[in-house]
Coordinates of C-alpha atoms and ligand atoms in Angstrom, one line a residue:
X26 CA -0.5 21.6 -13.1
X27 CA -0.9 19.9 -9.3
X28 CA -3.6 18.1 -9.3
X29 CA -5.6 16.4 -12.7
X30 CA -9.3 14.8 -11.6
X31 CA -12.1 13.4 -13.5
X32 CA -13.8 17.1 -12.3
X33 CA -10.6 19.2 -13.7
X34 CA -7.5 20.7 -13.5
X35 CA -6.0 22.2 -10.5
X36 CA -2.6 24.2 -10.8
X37 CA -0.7 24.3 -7.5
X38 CA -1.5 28.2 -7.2
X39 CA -5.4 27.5 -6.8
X40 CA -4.5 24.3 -4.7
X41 CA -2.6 27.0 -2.1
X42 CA -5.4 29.5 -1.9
X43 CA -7.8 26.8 -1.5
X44 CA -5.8 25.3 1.2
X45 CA -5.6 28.5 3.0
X46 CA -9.4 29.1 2.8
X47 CA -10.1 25.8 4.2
X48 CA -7.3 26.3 7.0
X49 CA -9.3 29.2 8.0
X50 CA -12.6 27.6 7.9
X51 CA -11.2 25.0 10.1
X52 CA -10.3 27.4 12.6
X53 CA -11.6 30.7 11.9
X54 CA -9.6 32.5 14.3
X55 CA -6.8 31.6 13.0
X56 CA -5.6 29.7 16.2
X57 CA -3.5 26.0 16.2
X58 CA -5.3 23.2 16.3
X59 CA -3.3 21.7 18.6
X60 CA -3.1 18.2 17.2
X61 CA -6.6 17.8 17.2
X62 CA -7.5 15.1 15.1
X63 CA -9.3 15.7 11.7
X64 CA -10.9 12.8 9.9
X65 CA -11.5 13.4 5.8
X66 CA -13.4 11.0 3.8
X67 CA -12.8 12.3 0.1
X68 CA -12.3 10.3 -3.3
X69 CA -9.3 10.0 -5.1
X70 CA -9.0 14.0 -6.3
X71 CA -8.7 17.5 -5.9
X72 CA -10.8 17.8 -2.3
X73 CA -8.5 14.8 -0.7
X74 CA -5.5 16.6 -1.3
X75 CA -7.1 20.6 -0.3
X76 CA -8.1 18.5 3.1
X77 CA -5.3 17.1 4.2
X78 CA -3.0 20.5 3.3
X79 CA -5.4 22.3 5.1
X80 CA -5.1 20.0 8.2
X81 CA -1.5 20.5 8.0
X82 CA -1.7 24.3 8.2
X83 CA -3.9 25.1 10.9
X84 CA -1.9 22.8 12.7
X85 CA -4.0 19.1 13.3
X86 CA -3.2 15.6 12.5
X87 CA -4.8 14.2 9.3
X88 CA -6.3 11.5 9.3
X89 CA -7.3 9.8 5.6
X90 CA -10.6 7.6 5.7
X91 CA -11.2 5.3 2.5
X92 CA -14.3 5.9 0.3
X93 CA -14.2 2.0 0.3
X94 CA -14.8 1.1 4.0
X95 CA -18.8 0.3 5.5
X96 CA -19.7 3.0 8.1
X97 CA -19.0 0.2 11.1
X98 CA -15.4 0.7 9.7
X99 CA -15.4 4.2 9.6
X100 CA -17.0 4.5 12.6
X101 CA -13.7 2.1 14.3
X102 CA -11.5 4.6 12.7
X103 CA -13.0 7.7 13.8
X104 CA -13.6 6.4 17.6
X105 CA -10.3 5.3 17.7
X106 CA -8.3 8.1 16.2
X107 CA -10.8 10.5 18.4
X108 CA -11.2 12.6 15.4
X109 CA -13.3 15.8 16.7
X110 CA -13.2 16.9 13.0
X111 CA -14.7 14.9 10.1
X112 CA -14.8 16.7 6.6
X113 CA -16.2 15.0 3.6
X114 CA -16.6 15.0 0.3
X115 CA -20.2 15.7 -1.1
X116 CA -20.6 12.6 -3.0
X117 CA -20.3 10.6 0.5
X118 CA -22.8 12.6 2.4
X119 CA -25.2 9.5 2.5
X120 CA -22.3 8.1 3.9
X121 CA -21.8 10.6 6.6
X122 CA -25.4 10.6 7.3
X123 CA -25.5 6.6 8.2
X124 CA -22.8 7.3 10.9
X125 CA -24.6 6.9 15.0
X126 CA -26.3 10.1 15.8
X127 CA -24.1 10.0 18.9
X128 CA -21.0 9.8 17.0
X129 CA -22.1 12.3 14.7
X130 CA -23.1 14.6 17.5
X131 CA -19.4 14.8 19.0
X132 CA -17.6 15.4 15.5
X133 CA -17.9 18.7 13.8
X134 CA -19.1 18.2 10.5
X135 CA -17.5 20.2 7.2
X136 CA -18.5 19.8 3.7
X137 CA -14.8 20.3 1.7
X138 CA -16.8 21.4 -1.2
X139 CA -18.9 23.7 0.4
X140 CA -16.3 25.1 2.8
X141 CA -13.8 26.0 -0.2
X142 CA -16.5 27.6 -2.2
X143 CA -17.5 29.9 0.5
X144 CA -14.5 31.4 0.2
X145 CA -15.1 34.8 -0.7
X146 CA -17.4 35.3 2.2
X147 CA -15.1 34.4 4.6
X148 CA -12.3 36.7 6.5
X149 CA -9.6 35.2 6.3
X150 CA -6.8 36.3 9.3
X151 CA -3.8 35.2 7.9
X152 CA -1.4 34.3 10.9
X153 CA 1.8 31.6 10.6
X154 CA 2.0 28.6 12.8
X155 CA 5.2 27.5 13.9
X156 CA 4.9 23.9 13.6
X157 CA 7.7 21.5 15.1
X158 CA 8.8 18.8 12.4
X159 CA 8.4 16.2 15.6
X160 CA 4.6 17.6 15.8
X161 CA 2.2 14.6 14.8
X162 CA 1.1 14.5 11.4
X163 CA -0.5 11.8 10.2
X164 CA -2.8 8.7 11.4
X165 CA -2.6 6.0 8.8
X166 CA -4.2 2.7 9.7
X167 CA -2.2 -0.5 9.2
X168 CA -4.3 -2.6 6.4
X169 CA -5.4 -4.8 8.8
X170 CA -4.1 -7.9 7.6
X171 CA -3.5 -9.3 11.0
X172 CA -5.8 -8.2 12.9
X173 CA -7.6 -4.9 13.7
X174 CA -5.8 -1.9 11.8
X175 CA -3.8 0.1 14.4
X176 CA -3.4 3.7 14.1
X177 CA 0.3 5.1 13.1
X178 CA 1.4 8.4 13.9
X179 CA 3.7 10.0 11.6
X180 CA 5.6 13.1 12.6
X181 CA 5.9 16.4 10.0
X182 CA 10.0 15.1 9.9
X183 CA 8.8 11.8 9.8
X184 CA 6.5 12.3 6.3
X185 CA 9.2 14.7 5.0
X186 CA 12.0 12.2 5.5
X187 CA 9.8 9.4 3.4
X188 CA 9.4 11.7 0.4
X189 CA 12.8 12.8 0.7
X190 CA 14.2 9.8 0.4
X191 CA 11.8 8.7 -2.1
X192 CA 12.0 11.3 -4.3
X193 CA 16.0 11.0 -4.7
X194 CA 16.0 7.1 -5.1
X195 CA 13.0 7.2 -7.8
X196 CA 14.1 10.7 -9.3
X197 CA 10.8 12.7 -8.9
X198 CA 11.5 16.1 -11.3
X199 CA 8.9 18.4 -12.2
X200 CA 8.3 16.6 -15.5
X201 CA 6.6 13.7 -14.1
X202 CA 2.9 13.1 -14.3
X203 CA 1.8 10.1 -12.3
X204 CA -1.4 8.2 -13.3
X205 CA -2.8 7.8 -9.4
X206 CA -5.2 4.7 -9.7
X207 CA -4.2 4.0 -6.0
X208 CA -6.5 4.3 -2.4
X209 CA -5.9 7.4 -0.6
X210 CA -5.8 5.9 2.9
X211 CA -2.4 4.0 3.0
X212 CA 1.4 5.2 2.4
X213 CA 1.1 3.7 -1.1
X214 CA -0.7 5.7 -1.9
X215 CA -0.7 8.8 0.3
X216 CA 3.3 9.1 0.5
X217 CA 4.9 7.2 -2.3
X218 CA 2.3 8.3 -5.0
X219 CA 0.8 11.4 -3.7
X220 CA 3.0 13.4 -1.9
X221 CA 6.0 12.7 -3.3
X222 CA 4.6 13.5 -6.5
X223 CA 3.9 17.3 -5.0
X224 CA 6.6 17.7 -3.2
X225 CA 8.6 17.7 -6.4
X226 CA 6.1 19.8 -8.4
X227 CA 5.0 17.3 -10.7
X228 CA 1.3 16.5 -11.8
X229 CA -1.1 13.7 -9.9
X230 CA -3.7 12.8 -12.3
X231 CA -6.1 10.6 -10.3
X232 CA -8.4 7.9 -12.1
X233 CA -11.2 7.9 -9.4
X234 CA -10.6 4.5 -8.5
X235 CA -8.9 1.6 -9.9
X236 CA -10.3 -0.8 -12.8
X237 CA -8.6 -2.3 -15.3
X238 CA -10.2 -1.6 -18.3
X239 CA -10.4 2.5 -17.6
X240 CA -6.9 2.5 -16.4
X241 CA -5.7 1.1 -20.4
X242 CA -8.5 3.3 -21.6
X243 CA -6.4 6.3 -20.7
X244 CA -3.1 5.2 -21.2
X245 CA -3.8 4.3 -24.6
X246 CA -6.4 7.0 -25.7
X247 CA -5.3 9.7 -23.7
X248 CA -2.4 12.0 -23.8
X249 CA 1.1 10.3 -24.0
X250 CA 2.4 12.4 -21.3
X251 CA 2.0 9.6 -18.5
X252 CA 5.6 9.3 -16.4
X253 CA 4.9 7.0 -13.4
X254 CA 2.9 4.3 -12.6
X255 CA 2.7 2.6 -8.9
X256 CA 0.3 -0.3 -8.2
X257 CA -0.1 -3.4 -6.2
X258 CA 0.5 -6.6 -7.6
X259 CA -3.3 -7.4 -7.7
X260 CA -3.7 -4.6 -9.7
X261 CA -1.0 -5.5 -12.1
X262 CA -2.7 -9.0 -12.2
X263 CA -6.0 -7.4 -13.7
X264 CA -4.5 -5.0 -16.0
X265 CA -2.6 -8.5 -17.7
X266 CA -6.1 -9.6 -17.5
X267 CA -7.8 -7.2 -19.2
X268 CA -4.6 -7.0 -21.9
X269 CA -5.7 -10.8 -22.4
X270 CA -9.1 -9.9 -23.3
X271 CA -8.3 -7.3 -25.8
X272 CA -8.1 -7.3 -29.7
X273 CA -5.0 -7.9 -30.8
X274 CA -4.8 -4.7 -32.4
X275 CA -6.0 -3.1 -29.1
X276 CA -3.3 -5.2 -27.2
X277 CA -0.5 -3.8 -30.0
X278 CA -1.3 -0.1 -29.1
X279 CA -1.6 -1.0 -25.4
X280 CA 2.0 -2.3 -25.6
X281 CA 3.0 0.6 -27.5
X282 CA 1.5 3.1 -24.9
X283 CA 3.0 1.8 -21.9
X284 CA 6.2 3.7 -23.5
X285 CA 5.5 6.7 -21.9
X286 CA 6.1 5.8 -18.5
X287 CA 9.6 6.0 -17.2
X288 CA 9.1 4.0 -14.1
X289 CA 6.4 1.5 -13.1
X290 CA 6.1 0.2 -9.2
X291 CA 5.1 -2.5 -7.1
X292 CA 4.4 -3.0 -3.7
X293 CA 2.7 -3.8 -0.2
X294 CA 2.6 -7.2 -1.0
X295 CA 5.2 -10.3 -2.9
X296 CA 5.2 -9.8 -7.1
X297 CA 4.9 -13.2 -7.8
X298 CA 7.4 -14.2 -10.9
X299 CA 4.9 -15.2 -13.5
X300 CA 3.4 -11.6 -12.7
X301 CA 6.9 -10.3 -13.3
X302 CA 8.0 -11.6 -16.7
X303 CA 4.2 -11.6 -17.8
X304 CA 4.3 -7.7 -17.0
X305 CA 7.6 -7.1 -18.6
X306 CA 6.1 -9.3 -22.0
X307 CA 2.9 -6.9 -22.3
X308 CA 4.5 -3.7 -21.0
X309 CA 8.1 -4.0 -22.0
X310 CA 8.9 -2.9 -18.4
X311 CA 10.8 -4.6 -15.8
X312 CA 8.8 -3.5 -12.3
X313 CA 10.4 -1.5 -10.0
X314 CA 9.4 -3.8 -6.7
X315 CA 10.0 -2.2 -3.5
X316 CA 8.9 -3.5 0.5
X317 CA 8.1 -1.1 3.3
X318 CA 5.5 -0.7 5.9
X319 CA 3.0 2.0 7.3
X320 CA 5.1 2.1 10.4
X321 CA 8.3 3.0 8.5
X322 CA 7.4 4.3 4.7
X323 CA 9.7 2.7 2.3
X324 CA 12.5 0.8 3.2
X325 CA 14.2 -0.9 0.7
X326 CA 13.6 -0.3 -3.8
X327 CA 15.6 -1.8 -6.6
X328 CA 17.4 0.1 -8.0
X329 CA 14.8 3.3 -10.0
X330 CA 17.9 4.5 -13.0
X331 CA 19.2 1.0 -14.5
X332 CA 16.4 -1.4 -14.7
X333 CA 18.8 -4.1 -15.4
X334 CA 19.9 -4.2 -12.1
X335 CA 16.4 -5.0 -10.4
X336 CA 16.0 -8.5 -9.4
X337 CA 13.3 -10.5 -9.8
X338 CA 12.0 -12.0 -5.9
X339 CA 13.9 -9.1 -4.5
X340 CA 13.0 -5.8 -2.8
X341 CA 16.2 -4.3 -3.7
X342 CA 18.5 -2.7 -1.1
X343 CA 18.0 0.3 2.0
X344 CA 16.9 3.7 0.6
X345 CA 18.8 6.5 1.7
X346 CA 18.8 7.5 5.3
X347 CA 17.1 3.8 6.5
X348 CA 19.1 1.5 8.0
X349 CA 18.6 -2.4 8.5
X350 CA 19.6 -5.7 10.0
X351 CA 18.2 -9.0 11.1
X352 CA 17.1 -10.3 14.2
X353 CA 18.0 -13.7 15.2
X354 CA 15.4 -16.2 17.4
X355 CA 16.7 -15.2 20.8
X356 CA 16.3 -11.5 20.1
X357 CA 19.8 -10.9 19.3
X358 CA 20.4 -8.4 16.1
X359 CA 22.9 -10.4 13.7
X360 CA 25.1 -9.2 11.1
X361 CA 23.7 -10.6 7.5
X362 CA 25.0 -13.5 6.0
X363 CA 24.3 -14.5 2.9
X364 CA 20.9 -16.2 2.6
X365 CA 20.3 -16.4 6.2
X366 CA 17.5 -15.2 7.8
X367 CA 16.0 -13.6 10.4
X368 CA 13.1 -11.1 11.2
X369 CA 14.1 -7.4 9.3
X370 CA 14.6 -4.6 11.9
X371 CA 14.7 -0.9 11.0
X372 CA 16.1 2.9 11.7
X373 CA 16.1 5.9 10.3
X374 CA 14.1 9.1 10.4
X375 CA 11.6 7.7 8.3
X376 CA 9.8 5.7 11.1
X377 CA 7.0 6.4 12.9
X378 CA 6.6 8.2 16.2
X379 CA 4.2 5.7 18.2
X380 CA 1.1 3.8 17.1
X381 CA -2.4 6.1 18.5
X382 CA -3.9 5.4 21.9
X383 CA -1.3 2.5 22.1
X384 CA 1.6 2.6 23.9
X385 CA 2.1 -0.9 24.9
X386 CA 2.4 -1.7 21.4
X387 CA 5.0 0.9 20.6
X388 CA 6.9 -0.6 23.3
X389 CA 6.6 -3.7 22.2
X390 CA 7.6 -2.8 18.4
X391 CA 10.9 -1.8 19.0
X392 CA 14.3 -3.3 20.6
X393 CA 16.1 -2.0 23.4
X394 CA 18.6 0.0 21.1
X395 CA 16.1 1.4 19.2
X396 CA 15.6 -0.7 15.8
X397 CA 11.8 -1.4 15.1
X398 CA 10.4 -4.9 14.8
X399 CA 8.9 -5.3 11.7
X400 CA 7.6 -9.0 11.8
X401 CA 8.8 -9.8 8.4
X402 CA 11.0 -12.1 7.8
X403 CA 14.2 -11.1 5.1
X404 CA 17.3 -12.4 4.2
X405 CA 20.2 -11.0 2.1
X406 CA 22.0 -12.4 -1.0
X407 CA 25.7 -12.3 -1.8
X408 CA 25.0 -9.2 -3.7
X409 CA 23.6 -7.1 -1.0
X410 CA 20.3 -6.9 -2.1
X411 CA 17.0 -8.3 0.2
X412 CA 14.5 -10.7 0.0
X413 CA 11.2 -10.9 1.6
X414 CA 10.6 -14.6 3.0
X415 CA 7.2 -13.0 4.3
X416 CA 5.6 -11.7 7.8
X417 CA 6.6 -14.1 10.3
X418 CA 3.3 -14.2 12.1
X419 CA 1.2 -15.9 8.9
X420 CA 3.6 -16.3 6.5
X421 CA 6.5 -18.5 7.8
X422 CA 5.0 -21.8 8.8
X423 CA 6.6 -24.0 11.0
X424 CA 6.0 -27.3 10.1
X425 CA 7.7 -30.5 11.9
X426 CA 10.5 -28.7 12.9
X427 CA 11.3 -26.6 9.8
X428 CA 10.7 -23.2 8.9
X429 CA 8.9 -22.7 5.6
X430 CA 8.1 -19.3 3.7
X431 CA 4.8 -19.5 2.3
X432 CA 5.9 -16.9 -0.4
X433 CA 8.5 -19.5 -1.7
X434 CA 5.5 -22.1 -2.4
X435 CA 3.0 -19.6 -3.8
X436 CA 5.7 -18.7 -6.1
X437 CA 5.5 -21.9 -7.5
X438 CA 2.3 -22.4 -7.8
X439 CA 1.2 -19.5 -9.3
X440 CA 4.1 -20.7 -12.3
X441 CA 1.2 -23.2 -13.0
X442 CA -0.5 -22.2 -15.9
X443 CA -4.4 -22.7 -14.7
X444 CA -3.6 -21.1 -11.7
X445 CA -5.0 -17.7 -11.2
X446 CA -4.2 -16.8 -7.3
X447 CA -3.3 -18.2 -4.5
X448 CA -2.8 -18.3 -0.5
X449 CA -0.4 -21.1 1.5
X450 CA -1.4 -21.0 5.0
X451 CA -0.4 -23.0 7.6
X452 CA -3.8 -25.1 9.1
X453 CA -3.4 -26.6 12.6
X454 CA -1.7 -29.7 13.0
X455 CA -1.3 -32.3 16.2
X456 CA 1.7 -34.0 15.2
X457 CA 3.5 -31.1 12.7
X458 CA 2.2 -28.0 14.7
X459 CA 1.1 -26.6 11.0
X460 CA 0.6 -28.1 7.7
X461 CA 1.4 -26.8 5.1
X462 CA -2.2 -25.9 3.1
X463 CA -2.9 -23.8 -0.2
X464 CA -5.9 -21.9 -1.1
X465 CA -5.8 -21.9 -5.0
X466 CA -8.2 -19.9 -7.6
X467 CA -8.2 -22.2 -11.1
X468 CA -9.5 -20.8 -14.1
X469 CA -13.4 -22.1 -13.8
X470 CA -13.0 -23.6 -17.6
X471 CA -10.5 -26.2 -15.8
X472 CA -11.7 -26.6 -12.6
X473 CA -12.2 -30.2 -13.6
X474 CA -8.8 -30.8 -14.7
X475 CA -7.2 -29.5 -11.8
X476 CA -7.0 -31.6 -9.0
X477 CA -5.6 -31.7 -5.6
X478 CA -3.4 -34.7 -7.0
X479 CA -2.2 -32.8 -9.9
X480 CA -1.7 -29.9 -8.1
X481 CA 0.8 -32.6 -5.6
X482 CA 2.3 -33.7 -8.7
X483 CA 3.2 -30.1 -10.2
X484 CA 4.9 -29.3 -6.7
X485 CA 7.3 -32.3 -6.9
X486 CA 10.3 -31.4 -8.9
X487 CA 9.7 -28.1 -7.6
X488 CA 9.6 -28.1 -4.2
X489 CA 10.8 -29.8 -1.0
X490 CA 8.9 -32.7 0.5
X491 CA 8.3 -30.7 3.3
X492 CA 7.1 -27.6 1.3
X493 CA 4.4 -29.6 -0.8
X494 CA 1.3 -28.7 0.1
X495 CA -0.8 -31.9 1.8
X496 CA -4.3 -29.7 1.5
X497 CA -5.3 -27.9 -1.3
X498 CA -8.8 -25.8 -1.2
X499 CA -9.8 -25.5 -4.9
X500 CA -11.3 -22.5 -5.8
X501 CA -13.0 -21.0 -9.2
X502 CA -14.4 -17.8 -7.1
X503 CA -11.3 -14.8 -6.4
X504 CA -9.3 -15.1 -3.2
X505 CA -10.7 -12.3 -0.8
X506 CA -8.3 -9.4 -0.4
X507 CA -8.3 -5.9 0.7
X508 CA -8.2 -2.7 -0.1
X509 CA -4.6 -3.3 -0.4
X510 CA -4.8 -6.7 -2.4
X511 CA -3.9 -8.8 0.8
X512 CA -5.1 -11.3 2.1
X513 CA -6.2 -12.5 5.7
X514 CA -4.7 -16.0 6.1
X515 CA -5.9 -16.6 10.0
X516 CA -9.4 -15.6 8.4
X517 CA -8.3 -18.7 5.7
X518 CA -7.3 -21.0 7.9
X519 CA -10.8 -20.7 9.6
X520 CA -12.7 -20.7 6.9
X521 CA -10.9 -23.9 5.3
X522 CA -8.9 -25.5 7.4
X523 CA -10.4 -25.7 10.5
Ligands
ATP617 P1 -1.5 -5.0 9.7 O1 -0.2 -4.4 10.2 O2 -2.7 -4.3 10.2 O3 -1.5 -6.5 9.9 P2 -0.3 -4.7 7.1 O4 1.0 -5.1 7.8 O5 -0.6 -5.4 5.8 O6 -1.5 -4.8 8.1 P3 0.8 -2.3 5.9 O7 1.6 -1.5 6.8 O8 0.0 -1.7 4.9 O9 -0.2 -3.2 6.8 O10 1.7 -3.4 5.1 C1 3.0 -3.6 5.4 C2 3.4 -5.1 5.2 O11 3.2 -5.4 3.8 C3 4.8 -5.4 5.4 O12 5.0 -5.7 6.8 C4 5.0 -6.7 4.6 O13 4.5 -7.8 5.3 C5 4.1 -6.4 3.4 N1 4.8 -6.0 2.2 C6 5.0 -4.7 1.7 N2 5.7 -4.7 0.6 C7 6.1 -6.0 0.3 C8 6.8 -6.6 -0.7 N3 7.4 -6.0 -1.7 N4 7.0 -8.0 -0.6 C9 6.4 -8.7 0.4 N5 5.7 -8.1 1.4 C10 5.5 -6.8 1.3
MG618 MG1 1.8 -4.6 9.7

């Protein structure tokens, strides 16, 4: 079986012939699309993956669009990308519908359902493109977590060289079946859970989207037949969550089903250590943490066979075919040593071909020799492996003089056992340039009890005088995140600090 959806089962013989009826509908003459750009706004299923196939063979660039956007977002994407195409699902018609007449009036308009069921009606001319591996693939938008999401392109070679690489280091087989709870419009998703999965002919079985309580639902009710799992670490937050609000019969046979899986995964943002040790208590699994970026699909991954090897506050080391190295403050790459760091530069044929309509900013991303500029900071340990001190445009705070990784201080914080989430930003300061300043989520039965005071005094023996937080912005509501579980910290800073 390919494809597993709350509508059915989809083996990968029907998912071909619909993907050839759909090429052809796309371009009925059976003539390359020449790069156009086609837009799809499906759910989590069947159509999503028909669409972007069918993209692929009539020769255009996909571009996903997520079910969870407003229509001013999907009307940025669509503008931006110049998408001539859009297809969509049924279910987001409505959707569809709301775009501007004028923007609907330059896009052709194609309902996936629809199109695949008029099949039979249809002569199909088969003809064969010859497609270039360096032909443009894929537009995925950046999450937007500093600012607006730009466009990547990703090259045929490009997308095969991130499931390649993948599919060695995490040993995709044909036995897998991975539970797909994530969205459809980022490489998480799209690469590392999707396509990986089919490239090695193992089953996606989507949940339609992610919530906790449906996600255990299956695992424990449904067939034990469950091999992967890949999820942000907001999402493993609310699956411990809901495990805390179970029975405690319920929460033996949850335990009990997480057996199944071989390999659980966490990304696109920092696991924060309580997460880690609280995950391997309920689940009995030590997460697979890995760190890449929509500009370069997965860089580095602990280590997928011995899970005694992965390290906890480390991304692991390079996957094959990706190289890295630091970057020192004048621009100069440095050689690692241990512990020191500097902002993480990569190569490899894994990495993007330009971001859309931007070529400045291409420029810009990359050195003179090549390497690209990922923003993040990183440093390495004695034993090769990396850490992620955090992006180095909101994340490393410069504060009187020193350098400070916000990650570092919301790892300690979130040890604290009232504390639910939280955010260290850096807020304006005359004298320091930033201060160091933390956005914290308390449990709302103890918002009395914690204080900014105790808050102080639980950051003492942990942390540097110069890490400690001086302002704290209690809250009892959740920290807003994306689709991707991250947060905005210059959107933060400017709603509390300023
Ligand atoms: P934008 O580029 O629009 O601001 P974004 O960088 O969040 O958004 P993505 O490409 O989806 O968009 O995310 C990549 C970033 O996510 C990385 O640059 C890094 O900062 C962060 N990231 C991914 N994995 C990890 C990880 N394991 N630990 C820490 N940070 C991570
Ligand atoms: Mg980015």
């Amino acid at each position: 079986m390919a494809i597993v959806d709350p509508t059915g089962n989809f083996t990968y013989r029907q998912l071909l012939r619909d993907v050839q009826t759909l090429r052809y509908r796309l371009s009925p003459d059976g003539m390359d699309l020449n790069e156009a750009r086609v837009a799809f706004l499906c759910p989590n299923g069947y159509e999503y993956v028909v669409a972007q196939w069918a993209i692929w063979a009539a020769g255009g660039i996909a571009v996903p669009l997520s079910t969870l956007h407003p229509v001013q977002e999907l009307q940025y994407f669509l503008e931006d990308a110049q998408a001539t195409v859009l297809l969509f699902h049924p279910d987001h018609a409505a959707t569809v519908e709301a775009l501007p007449a004028n923007l609907q009036a330059r896009l052709q308009l194609m309902d996936v359902q629809q199109s695949i069921a008029l099949a039979s009606t249809t002569a199909a001319v088969p003809r064969d493109l010859h497609l270039s591996g360096h032909r443009r693939a894929l537009i995925i938008y950046t999450s937007g977590t500093t600012g607006k999401p730009k466009g990547v392109v990703s090259s045929h070679c490009g997308v095969q060289n991130q499931v390649d690489c993948l599919v060695q280091a995490w040993q995709w087989s044909s036995h897998d079946r991975i539970h797909h709870a994530l969205p459809l419009h980022h490489v998480h998703g799209v690469i590392n859970a999707l396509n990986c999965g089919l490239a090695s002919g193992a089953t996606v079985e989507f949940a339609s989207r992610f919530r906790a309580e449906d996600v255990w639902r299956r695992w424990i009710d449904g067939p034990q037949d469950l091999t992967l799992f890949m999820g942000v670490p907001a999402m493993y937050a609310k699956l411990a969550q809901a495990y805390d609000r179970m029975p405690k019969a319920t929460q033996v046979q949850a335990s009990k089903a997480c057996r199944q899986f071989r390999l659980m995964v966490s990304g696109s943002s920092a696991l924060p250590s309580p997460l880690y040790h609280r995950w391997r208590d309920i689940s009995g699994h030590t997460l697979l943490e890995r760190y890449g970026m929509t500009e370069t699909g997965m860089v580095l991954s602990n280590p997928a066979l011995d899970a005694s090897q992965r390290r906890e506050g480390s991304v692991g080391y390079p996957l094959p075919g990706v190289q890295v190295c630091l970057m020192d403050d004048q621009g100069q790459t440095i050689l690692p040593k241990p512990d020191q760091p500097g902002e993480l530069l990569v190569k490899g044929g894994n990495l993007f071909r330009e971001y859309w309509s931007r070529p400045e900013a291409t420029r810009k991303a990359f050195t003179a020799d090549g390497w690209f500029k990922t923003g993040d900071s990183a440093c390495q340990a004695t034993n090769g492996s990396w850490r992620i001190l955090g992006r180095n445009s909101q994340d490393i705070l410069k504060s009187g003089g020193y350098k400070i990784s916000a990650l570092d201080i919301e790892r300690e914080l979130l040890a604290h056992p009232l504390i639910r989430d939280v955010a260290v930003v850096g807020a304006p300061d005359q004298v320091l340039g930033q201060q160091v300043a933390a956005v914290v989520q308390v449990l709302p039965e103890h918002c009395s009890t914690v204080t900014s005071l105790s808050l102080e005094a639980w950051c003492q023996p942990r942390l540097a005088r110069y890490q400690t937080p001086r302002r704290f912005k209690i809250l009892t509501t959740d920290i807003p995140r994306n689709a991707m579980g991250k947060v905005s910290k210059k959107a933060m800073v400017e709603h509390f600090f300023m």
